Amino acid sequence: SYELTQPPSVSVSPGQTASITCSGDKLGGKSAYWYQQRAGQSPVLAIYQDNKRPSGIPERFSGSNSGNTATLTISGTQAMDEADYYCQAWDNSLVVFGGGTKLTVL
Amino acid sequence: QVQLQESGPGLVKPAETLSLTCTVSGVSISSYYWSWIRQPPGKGLEWVGYSYYRGSTNYNPSLQSRVAISIDTSKNQYSLKLTSVIAADTAIYYCARVYGGISGRIDSWGQGTLVTVSS
């Protein structure tokens, strides 16, 4: 079965750039999706089709996907960005989630 | 704007069947794929399955033998049934919309409902 691997945790200082990676076999040939889940809340779509932002998602959120790795980048990270982030892809019509990355804004 | 609301028992006994319903408002349930996703306490997201009103369904292979998702277009609702539950099925269960068909984005989520499996 297809697997997506994320680092368990990433730390960033306020105002700096945070990068969260998601690795999977030939992931660059698929679309990558990213979800933000703040503590006690439902997940929210943050990036779709590798690099598109839904309405309401700040411009500081961006994404890329190439080779075996998709990356979520948060520029000028704010305290409100502290959350769990999950990548997701489709494989043979099945939904696959990464294990999640806890972003801490120190 | 689409809204989703899960409902169902919060406690299910081991070996029994977990049954949840998701009520969709703001859009016709016939226009999209609809999914269930769960999250054990303190853990990550796990996809359970999805369904389309014409009967097309797909399930997580690890749950396939125990899970069924069905759609009731007359009520704009869809349901999840998970049989022979065990403690490891304890989780927050989210219903969610898949926008753009298979391979699309999961763009709307319910608030989630905690289901505990315990005697």
Coordinates of N, CA and C in Angstrom, one line a residue:
Chain A
S1 N 0.8 -1.2 0.0 CA 0.0 0.0 0.0 C 0.9 1.3 0.0
Y2 N 0.3 2.3 -0.5 CA 1.1 3.6 -0.7 C 1.2 4.3 0.7
E3 N 2.4 4.8 0.9 CA 2.6 5.5 2.2 C 3.2 6.9 2.0
L4 N 2.8 7.8 2.9 CA 3.3 9.1 2.9 C 4.0 9.4 4.3
T5 N 5.2 9.9 4.2 CA 6.0 10.0 5.4 C 6.2 11.5 5.7
Q6 N 5.9 11.9 6.9 CA 6.1 13.3 7.4 C 7.0 13.3 8.6
P7 N 7.8 14.3 8.9 CA 8.5 14.4 10.2 C 7.5 14.7 11.3
P8 N 7.6 14.0 12.4 CA 6.7 14.2 13.5 C 6.5 15.6 14.0
S9 N 7.6 16.4 14.0 CA 7.5 17.7 14.5 C 8.5 18.7 13.8
V10 N 8.1 19.9 13.7 CA 8.9 21.0 13.2 C 8.7 22.2 14.1
S11 N 9.8 22.9 14.4 CA 9.7 24.1 15.2 C 10.2 25.3 14.4
V12 N 9.6 26.4 14.7 CA 10.0 27.7 13.9 C 9.8 28.9 14.8
S13 N 10.6 29.9 14.7 CA 10.4 31.1 15.4 C 9.4 32.0 14.7
P14 N 8.7 32.8 15.4 CA 7.7 33.7 14.8 C 8.4 34.6 13.8
G15 N 7.8 34.7 12.6 CA 8.3 35.6 11.6 C 9.3 34.8 10.6
Q16 N 9.7 33.6 11.0 CA 10.6 32.8 10.1 C 9.8 31.9 9.2
T17 N 10.5 31.2 8.4 CA 9.8 30.3 7.4 C 9.9 28.9 7.9
A18 N 8.7 28.2 7.9 CA 8.6 26.8 8.2 C 8.4 26.0 7.0
S19 N 9.1 24.9 6.9 CA 8.9 23.9 5.8 C 8.6 22.6 6.4
I20 N 7.5 22.0 5.9 CA 7.1 20.7 6.3 C 7.1 19.8 5.1
T21 N 7.8 18.7 5.1 CA 7.9 17.8 4.0 C 7.0 16.6 4.1
C22 N 6.7 16.0 2.9 CA 5.9 14.8 2.8 C 6.5 14.0 1.7
S23 N 6.9 12.7 2.1 CA 7.6 11.9 1.1 C 6.8 10.7 0.7
G24 N 6.8 10.4 -0.5 CA 6.1 9.1 -1.0 C 6.7 8.8 -2.4
D25 N 6.6 7.5 -2.7 CA 7.1 7.1 -4.0 C 6.5 7.8 -5.2
K26 N 7.3 8.5 -6.0 CA 6.8 9.2 -7.2 C 5.7 10.2 -6.8
L27 N 5.7 10.8 -5.6 CA 4.7 11.7 -5.2 C 4.5 12.8 -6.2
G28 N 5.6 13.2 -6.8 CA 5.5 14.3 -7.7 C 4.6 14.1 -8.9
G29 N 4.3 12.8 -9.2 CA 3.4 12.5 -10.3 C 2.0 12.5 -9.9
K30 N 1.7 12.8 -8.6 CA 0.4 12.9 -8.1 C 0.1 14.3 -7.6
S31 N -1.1 14.6 -7.3 CA -1.4 15.9 -6.6 C -1.3 15.7 -5.1
A32 N -0.7 16.7 -4.5 CA -0.5 16.7 -3.0 C -1.5 17.7 -2.4
Y33 N -2.0 17.3 -1.3 CA -3.0 18.2 -0.6 C -2.4 18.4 0.9
W34 N -2.7 19.5 1.5 CA -2.3 19.8 2.8 C -3.5 20.3 3.7
Y35 N -3.5 19.7 4.9 CA -4.6 20.1 5.8 C -4.0 20.6 7.1
Q36 N -4.6 21.7 7.6 CA -4.2 22.2 8.9 C -5.2 21.8 10.0
Q37 N -4.8 21.4 11.1 CA -5.7 21.0 12.2 C -5.2 21.7 13.5
R38 N -5.9 22.7 13.9 CA -5.6 23.4 15.1 C -6.1 22.5 16.3
A39 N -5.6 22.7 17.5 CA -6.0 21.9 18.6 C -7.5 21.9 18.9
G40 N -8.1 20.8 18.9 CA -9.5 20.7 19.2 C -10.4 21.0 18.1
Q41 N -9.9 21.2 16.9 CA -10.7 21.6 15.7 C -10.7 20.6 14.6
S42 N -11.6 20.7 13.7 CA -11.6 19.8 12.5 C -10.5 20.3 11.6
P43 N -10.0 19.4 10.7 CA -9.0 19.8 9.7 C -9.6 20.8 8.7
V44 N -8.7 21.6 8.2 CA -9.0 22.6 7.2 C -8.1 22.5 6.0
L45 N -8.6 22.5 4.8 CA -7.8 22.4 3.6 C -6.9 23.6 3.5
A46 N -5.6 23.4 3.4 CA -4.7 24.6 3.3 C -4.1 24.7 1.9
I47 N -3.8 23.6 1.3 CA -3.2 23.7 -0.1 C -3.8 22.5 -0.9
Y48 N -4.2 22.7 -2.1 CA -4.7 21.6 -3.0 C -3.9 21.7 -4.3
Q49 N -3.9 20.5 -4.9 CA -3.2 20.4 -6.2 C -1.8 21.0 -6.2
D50 N -1.1 20.6 -5.2 CA 0.3 20.9 -5.0 C 0.5 22.3 -4.4
N51 N -0.1 23.3 -5.0 CA 0.3 24.7 -4.7 C -0.8 25.7 -4.8
K52 N -2.1 25.3 -4.8 CA -3.2 26.2 -4.9 C -3.8 26.4 -3.5
R53 N -4.1 27.7 -3.2 CA -4.7 28.0 -1.9 C -6.2 28.2 -2.0
P54 N -6.9 27.6 -1.1 CA -8.4 27.9 -1.1 C -8.6 29.3 -0.6
S55 N -9.8 29.8 -0.9 CA -10.1 31.1 -0.3 C -10.1 31.1 1.2
G56 N -9.5 32.1 1.7 CA -9.4 32.2 3.2 C -8.1 31.8 3.8
I57 N -7.3 31.1 3.0 CA -6.0 30.7 3.4 C -5.0 31.8 3.1
P58 N -4.2 32.3 4.1 CA -3.3 33.4 3.9 C -2.3 33.1 2.8
E59 N -1.8 34.2 2.2 CA -0.8 34.0 1.1 C 0.5 33.5 1.6
R60 N 0.8 33.5 2.9 CA 2.0 33.0 3.4 C 2.1 31.5 3.3
F61 N 1.0 30.8 3.0 CA 1.0 29.4 2.8 C 1.3 29.1 1.3
S62 N 2.2 28.2 1.1 CA 2.5 27.8 -0.3 C 2.9 26.4 -0.3
G63 N 2.9 25.8 -1.5 CA 3.2 24.4 -1.6 C 4.0 24.1 -2.9
S64 N 4.7 23.0 -2.9 CA 5.4 22.5 -4.1 C 5.5 21.0 -4.0
N65 N 5.7 20.4 -5.2 CA 5.7 18.9 -5.2 C 6.5 18.5 -6.4
S66 N 7.6 17.7 -6.1 CA 8.5 17.3 -7.2 C 9.2 16.0 -6.8
G67 N 9.4 15.1 -7.7 CA 10.2 13.9 -7.4 C 9.4 13.1 -6.4
N68 N 10.0 12.8 -5.2 CA 9.3 12.0 -4.2 C 8.8 12.9 -3.0
T69 N 8.9 14.2 -3.1 CA 8.7 15.0 -1.9 C 7.8 16.2 -2.3
A70 N 6.7 16.4 -1.5 CA 5.9 17.6 -1.5 C 6.3 18.4 -0.2
T71 N 6.2 19.7 -0.4 CA 6.6 20.6 0.7 C 5.6 21.7 0.9
L72 N 5.2 21.8 2.2 CA 4.4 23.0 2.6 C 5.3 24.0 3.2
T73 N 5.2 25.2 2.7 CA 6.0 26.3 3.3 C 5.1 27.4 3.8
I74 N 5.5 27.8 5.0 CA 4.7 28.9 5.7 C 5.8 30.0 5.9
S75 N 5.6 31.1 5.2 CA 6.5 32.3 5.3 C 6.0 33.2 6.3
G76 N 6.9 33.8 7.1 CA 6.5 34.8 8.1 C 5.5 34.1 9.1
T77 N 5.9 33.0 9.6 CA 5.0 32.2 10.5 C 4.5 33.0 11.7
Q78 N 3.2 32.8 11.9 CA 2.6 33.5 13.1 C 2.2 32.4 14.1
A79 N 2.0 32.9 15.3 CA 1.6 32.1 16.4 C 0.3 31.2 16.1
M80 N -0.6 31.8 15.3 CA -1.8 31.2 14.9 C -1.6 30.0 14.0
D81 N -0.4 29.9 13.4 CA -0.1 28.8 12.5 C 0.3 27.5 13.3
E82 N 0.4 27.6 14.6 CA 0.8 26.4 15.4 C -0.4 25.4 15.3
A83 N -0.1 24.2 14.8 CA -1.1 23.3 14.5 C -0.5 22.0 14.0
D84 N -1.3 21.0 13.8 CA -0.8 19.7 13.1 C -1.2 19.9 11.6
Y85 N -0.2 19.4 10.8 CA -0.4 19.5 9.4 C -0.3 18.1 8.8
Y86 N -1.2 17.8 7.9 CA -1.3 16.5 7.3 C -1.2 16.6 5.8
C87 N -0.4 15.8 5.1 CA -0.4 15.8 3.7 C -1.3 14.6 3.3
Q88 N -1.7 14.7 2.0 CA -2.7 13.7 1.5 C -2.5 13.5 0.0
A89 N -2.6 12.3 -0.5 CA -2.6 12.1 -1.9 C -3.6 11.0 -2.2
W90 N -3.8 10.8 -3.5 CA -4.7 9.7 -4.0 C -3.8 8.6 -4.6
D91 N -4.1 7.4 -4.3 CA -3.3 6.3 -5.0 C -4.3 5.2 -5.4
N92 N -4.5 5.0 -6.7 CA -5.4 4.0 -7.2 C -6.8 4.2 -6.6
S93 N -7.3 5.4 -6.6 CA -8.6 5.8 -6.1 C -8.8 5.7 -4.6
L94 N -7.7 5.5 -3.9 CA -7.8 5.5 -2.5 C -7.1 6.7 -1.9
V95 N -7.7 7.2 -0.8 CA -7.1 8.3 -0.1 C -6.0 7.9 0.9
V96 N -4.9 8.6 0.9 CA -3.8 8.3 1.8 C -3.4 9.5 2.5
F97 N -3.3 9.5 3.8 CA -2.8 10.6 4.6 C -1.4 10.3 5.1
G98 N -0.6 11.3 5.3 CA 0.6 11.2 6.0 C 0.4 11.2 7.5
G99 N 1.4 10.8 8.3 CA 1.2 10.7 9.7 C 1.0 12.0 10.5
G100 N 1.3 13.1 9.8 CA 1.1 14.4 10.5 C 2.3 15.0 11.0
T101 N 2.4 16.3 11.0 CA 3.6 17.0 11.6 C 3.0 18.1 12.5
K102 N 3.6 18.1 13.7 CA 3.2 19.1 14.7 C 4.1 20.3 14.5
L103 N 3.5 21.4 14.1 CA 4.3 22.7 14.0 C 4.2 23.5 15.2
T104 N 5.4 23.7 15.8 CA 5.4 24.5 17.0 C 6.1 25.9 16.7
V105 N 5.4 26.9 17.1 CA 5.9 28.3 16.9 C 6.5 28.8 18.2
L106 N 7.8 28.8 18.3 CA 8.4 29.1 19.6 C 8.6 30.6 19.8
Chain B
Q1 N -23.2 27.7 1.2 CA -22.0 27.1 1.7 C -22.3 25.8 2.3
V2 N -21.5 24.8 2.0 CA -21.8 23.4 2.5 C -21.6 23.3 4.0
Q3 N -22.5 22.6 4.7 CA -22.3 22.3 6.1 C -22.5 20.8 6.3
L4 N -21.7 20.2 7.2 CA -21.9 18.8 7.4 C -22.0 18.6 9.0
Q5 N -22.9 17.7 9.4 CA -23.1 17.4 10.8 C -23.2 16.0 11.0
E6 N -22.3 15.4 11.8 CA -22.3 14.0 12.2 C -23.3 13.8 13.4
S7 N -23.9 12.6 13.4 CA -24.8 12.2 14.5 C -24.7 10.7 14.7
G8 N -25.0 10.3 15.9 CA -25.0 8.9 16.3 C -24.5 8.6 17.7
P9 N -24.6 7.4 18.1 CA -24.2 7.1 19.5 C -22.7 7.4 19.8
G10 N -22.5 7.8 21.0 CA -21.1 8.1 21.3 C -20.4 6.9 22.0
L11 N -21.2 5.9 22.3 CA -20.6 4.7 23.0 C -21.2 3.5 22.3
V12 N -20.3 2.6 21.9 CA -20.7 1.3 21.2 C -19.9 0.2 22.0
K13 N -20.6 -0.9 22.2 CA -20.0 -2.1 22.8 C -19.1 -2.9 21.8
P14 N -18.1 -3.5 22.3 CA -17.3 -4.3 21.5 C -18.1 -5.4 20.8
A15 N -17.7 -5.7 19.5 CA -18.4 -6.7 18.7 C -19.7 -6.2 18.1
E16 N -20.2 -5.0 18.5 CA -21.4 -4.5 17.9 C -21.1 -3.6 16.7
T17 N -22.1 -3.0 16.2 CA -22.0 -2.2 14.9 C -22.1 -0.7 15.3
L18 N -21.1 0.0 14.8 CA -21.1 1.5 14.9 C -21.8 2.1 13.7
S19 N -22.8 2.9 14.0 CA -23.6 3.6 13.0 C -23.6 5.1 13.1
L20 N -23.2 5.8 12.1 CA -23.2 7.2 12.1 C -23.9 7.8 10.9
T21 N -24.5 9.0 11.0 CA -25.1 9.7 9.9 C -24.5 11.0 9.8
C22 N -24.4 11.5 8.6 CA -23.9 12.8 8.3 C -25.0 13.5 7.5
T23 N -25.4 14.6 8.1 CA -26.5 15.5 7.4 C -25.8 16.6 6.7
V24 N -26.1 16.7 5.4 CA -25.4 17.7 4.5 C -26.4 18.8 4.2
S25 N -26.0 20.0 4.4 CA -26.9 21.2 4.0 C -26.1 22.1 3.1
G26 N -26.8 22.9 2.3 CA -26.2 23.9 1.5 C -25.9 23.4 0.1
V27 N -25.8 22.1 -0.2 CA -25.6 21.6 -1.5 C -26.4 20.3 -1.6
S28 N -26.6 19.8 -2.9 CA -27.2 18.5 -3.1 C -26.2 17.4 -2.9
I29 N -26.6 16.4 -2.2 CA -25.7 15.3 -1.9 C -25.4 14.5 -3.2
S30 N -26.2 14.8 -4.2 CA -26.0 14.0 -5.5 C -24.9 14.6 -6.4
S31 N -24.3 15.7 -5.9 CA -23.3 16.4 -6.8 C -21.9 16.1 -6.5
Y32 N -21.6 15.4 -5.4 CA -20.2 15.2 -5.0 C -20.0 13.7 -4.4
Y33 N -18.7 13.4 -4.2 CA -18.4 12.3 -3.4 C -18.3 12.7 -2.0
W34 N -18.6 11.7 -1.1 CA -18.7 12.0 0.3 C -17.9 10.9 1.1
S35 N -17.2 11.4 2.1 CA -16.2 10.5 2.7 C -16.4 10.5 4.3
W36 N -15.8 9.5 4.9 CA -15.7 9.4 6.3 C -14.2 9.2 6.6
I37 N -13.7 10.0 7.6 CA -12.3 10.0 8.0 C -12.4 9.9 9.5
R38 N -11.5 9.2 10.1 CA -11.5 9.1 11.6 C -10.1 9.4 12.2
Q39 N -10.1 9.7 13.4 CA -8.9 10.1 14.1 C -8.9 9.6 15.5
P40 N -8.1 8.5 15.8 CA -8.0 8.1 17.2 C -7.5 9.2 18.1
P41 N -7.9 9.2 19.4 CA -7.5 10.2 20.3 C -5.9 10.4 20.3
G42 N -5.5 11.6 20.0 CA -4.0 11.9 20.0 C -3.3 11.4 18.9
K43 N -4.0 10.8 17.8 CA -3.3 10.3 16.7 C -3.6 11.0 15.4
G44 N -3.2 10.4 14.3 CA -3.4 11.1 13.0 C -4.7 10.7 12.3
L45 N -4.9 11.3 11.1 CA -6.1 11.0 10.3 C -6.0 9.7 9.6
E46 N -7.1 9.0 9.6 CA -7.2 7.7 8.8 C -8.4 7.8 8.0
W47 N -8.2 7.6 6.7 CA -9.4 7.6 5.7 C -10.1 6.3 5.9
V48 N -11.5 6.4 6.0 CA -12.3 5.2 6.1 C -12.9 4.8 4.8
G49 N -13.4 5.7 4.0 CA -14.0 5.4 2.7 C -14.8 6.5 2.2
Y50 N -15.3 6.3 0.9 CA -16.1 7.4 0.3 C -17.2 6.7 -0.5
S51 N -18.2 7.5 -0.9 CA -19.3 7.0 -1.7 C -19.8 8.1 -2.6
Y52 N -20.4 7.7 -3.7 CA -21.1 8.6 -4.6 C -22.6 8.1 -4.7
Y53 N -23.5 9.0 -4.9 CA -24.9 8.7 -4.9 C -25.3 7.6 -5.8
R54 N -24.6 7.4 -6.9 CA -24.9 6.4 -7.9 C -24.4 5.0 -7.4
G55 N -23.9 4.9 -6.2 CA -23.5 3.6 -5.7 C -22.1 3.3 -5.7
S56 N -21.3 4.2 -6.3 CA -19.8 3.9 -6.3 C -19.2 4.1 -4.9
T57 N -18.5 3.1 -4.4 CA -17.9 3.3 -3.1 C -16.5 2.7 -3.2
N58 N -15.7 3.2 -2.2 CA -14.3 2.7 -2.1 C -13.9 2.8 -0.6
Y59 N -13.3 1.8 -0.1 CA -13.0 1.7 1.3 C -11.5 1.5 1.6
N60 N -11.1 1.9 2.8 CA -9.7 1.6 3.2 C -9.6 0.1 3.3
P61 N -8.5 -0.4 2.6 CA -8.4 -1.9 2.6 C -8.3 -2.5 4.0
S62 N -7.8 -1.8 4.9 CA -7.7 -2.3 6.3 C -9.0 -2.4 7.0
L63 N -10.1 -1.8 6.4 CA -11.4 -1.8 7.1 C -12.4 -2.4 6.1
Q64 N -12.1 -2.8 4.9 CA -13.0 -3.1 3.9 C -14.0 -4.2 4.3
S65 N -13.6 -5.2 5.0 CA -14.5 -6.3 5.4 C -15.5 -5.9 6.4
R66 N -15.4 -4.7 7.0 CA -16.3 -4.4 8.1 C -17.1 -3.1 7.9
V67 N -16.8 -2.4 6.8 CA -17.3 -1.0 6.6 C -18.3 -1.0 5.4
A68 N -19.3 -0.1 5.6 CA -20.2 0.2 4.5 C -20.7 1.7 4.6
I69 N -20.6 2.4 3.5 CA -21.1 3.7 3.4 C -22.3 3.8 2.4
S70 N -23.4 4.4 2.8 CA -24.5 4.5 1.9 C -25.0 5.9 1.9
I71 N -25.7 6.3 0.8 CA -26.3 7.6 0.7 C -27.8 7.6 0.5
D72 N -28.4 8.5 1.2 CA -29.9 8.7 1.1 C -30.2 10.1 0.5
T73 N -30.4 10.1 -0.8 CA -30.6 11.4 -1.5 C -31.9 12.1 -1.0
S74 N -32.9 11.3 -0.6 CA -34.1 11.9 -0.2 C -34.0 12.8 1.1
K75 N -33.0 12.4 1.9 CA -32.7 13.1 3.2 C -31.5 14.0 3.1
N76 N -30.8 13.9 2.0 CA -29.5 14.6 1.9 C -28.5 14.2 3.0
Q77 N -28.5 12.9 3.2 CA -27.7 12.3 4.3 C -26.9 11.2 3.8
Y78 N -25.8 10.9 4.4 CA -25.1 9.6 4.2 C -24.7 9.0 5.5
S79 N -24.4 7.7 5.4 CA -24.2 6.9 6.7 C -23.0 6.1 6.6
L80 N -22.5 5.8 7.8 CA -21.4 4.9 8.0 C -21.8 3.7 8.9
K81 N -21.5 2.5 8.5 CA -21.7 1.4 9.4 C -20.3 0.6 9.4
L82 N -19.9 0.4 10.7 CA -18.7 -0.4 10.9 C -19.0 -1.5 11.9
T83 N -18.9 -2.7 11.4 CA -19.3 -3.9 12.2 C -18.2 -4.4 13.0
S84 N -18.5 -5.3 14.0 CA -17.6 -6.0 14.8 C -16.5 -5.1 15.4
V85 N -17.0 -4.0 16.0 CA -16.0 -3.0 16.5 C -15.1 -3.5 17.6
I86 N -13.9 -2.9 17.7 CA -13.0 -3.2 18.8 C -12.5 -1.9 19.4
A87 N -11.8 -2.0 20.5 CA -11.3 -0.7 21.1 C -10.6 0.2 20.2
A88 N -9.8 -0.4 19.3 CA -9.0 0.4 18.3 C -9.9 1.2 17.4
D89 N -11.2 1.0 17.3 CA -12.1 1.8 16.5 C -12.5 3.0 17.2
T90 N -12.1 3.2 18.5 CA -12.4 4.4 19.2 C -11.7 5.6 18.5
A91 N -12.5 6.6 18.1 CA -11.9 7.7 17.4 C -13.0 8.8 17.2
I92 N -12.5 10.0 16.8 CA -13.4 11.0 16.3 C -13.6 10.7 14.9
Y93 N -14.9 10.6 14.5 CA -15.3 10.3 13.1 C -15.7 11.6 12.5
Y94 N -15.1 11.9 11.4 CA -15.5 13.1 10.6 C -16.2 12.7 9.3
C95 N -17.2 13.4 8.9 CA -17.7 13.3 7.6 C -17.2 14.5 6.8
A96 N -17.0 14.3 5.5 CA -16.3 15.3 4.7 C -16.7 15.2 3.2
R97 N -16.6 16.3 2.5 CA -16.9 16.3 1.1 C -15.7 16.2 0.3
V98 N -15.7 15.5 -0.8 CA -14.7 15.4 -1.8 C -15.1 16.2 -3.0
Y99 N -14.4 17.3 -3.2 CA -14.7 18.2 -4.3 C -13.9 17.9 -5.5
G100 N -14.5 17.8 -6.6 CA -13.8 17.5 -7.8 C -13.6 16.1 -8.2
G101 N -14.5 15.2 -7.6 CA -14.5 13.8 -8.0 C -13.3 13.1 -7.4
I102 N -13.2 11.9 -7.8 CA -12.1 11.0 -7.3 C -10.8 11.8 -7.7
S103 N -9.9 11.8 -6.8 CA -8.6 12.5 -6.8 C -8.8 14.0 -6.6
G104 N -10.0 14.4 -6.1 CA -10.2 15.8 -5.7 C -9.8 16.1 -4.3
R105 N -10.1 17.3 -3.9 CA -9.7 17.8 -2.6 C -10.9 17.6 -1.6
I106 N -10.5 17.3 -0.3 CA -11.4 17.2 0.8 C -11.6 18.6 1.3
D107 N -12.6 19.3 0.9 CA -12.7 20.8 1.2 C -13.6 21.2 2.3
S108 N -14.5 20.3 2.7 CA -15.4 20.6 3.8 C -15.5 19.5 4.8
W109 N -15.4 19.8 6.0 CA -15.4 18.8 7.1 C -16.5 19.1 8.1
G110 N -17.1 18.0 8.7 CA -17.9 18.2 9.8 C -17.1 18.5 11.1
Q111 N -17.8 18.7 12.2 CA -17.1 19.1 13.4 C -16.5 17.8 14.1
G112 N -17.0 16.6 13.6 CA -16.5 15.4 14.2 C -17.3 14.9 15.4
T113 N -17.4 13.6 15.5 CA -18.1 13.0 16.7 C -17.2 11.9 17.3
L114 N -17.1 12.0 18.6 CA -16.3 11.0 19.3 C -17.1 9.7 19.5
V115 N -16.6 8.6 19.0 CA -17.2 7.3 19.3 C -16.2 6.5 20.1
T116 N -16.7 6.0 21.3 CA -15.9 5.2 22.1 C -16.4 3.8 22.1
V117 N -15.5 2.8 21.9 CA -15.9 1.4 22.0 C -15.5 0.9 23.3
S118 N -16.5 0.5 24.1 CA -16.2 0.0 25.5 C -17.5 -0.7 26.0
S119 N -17.2 -1.7 26.8 CA -18.4 -2.4 27.4 C -18.8 -1.7 28.7

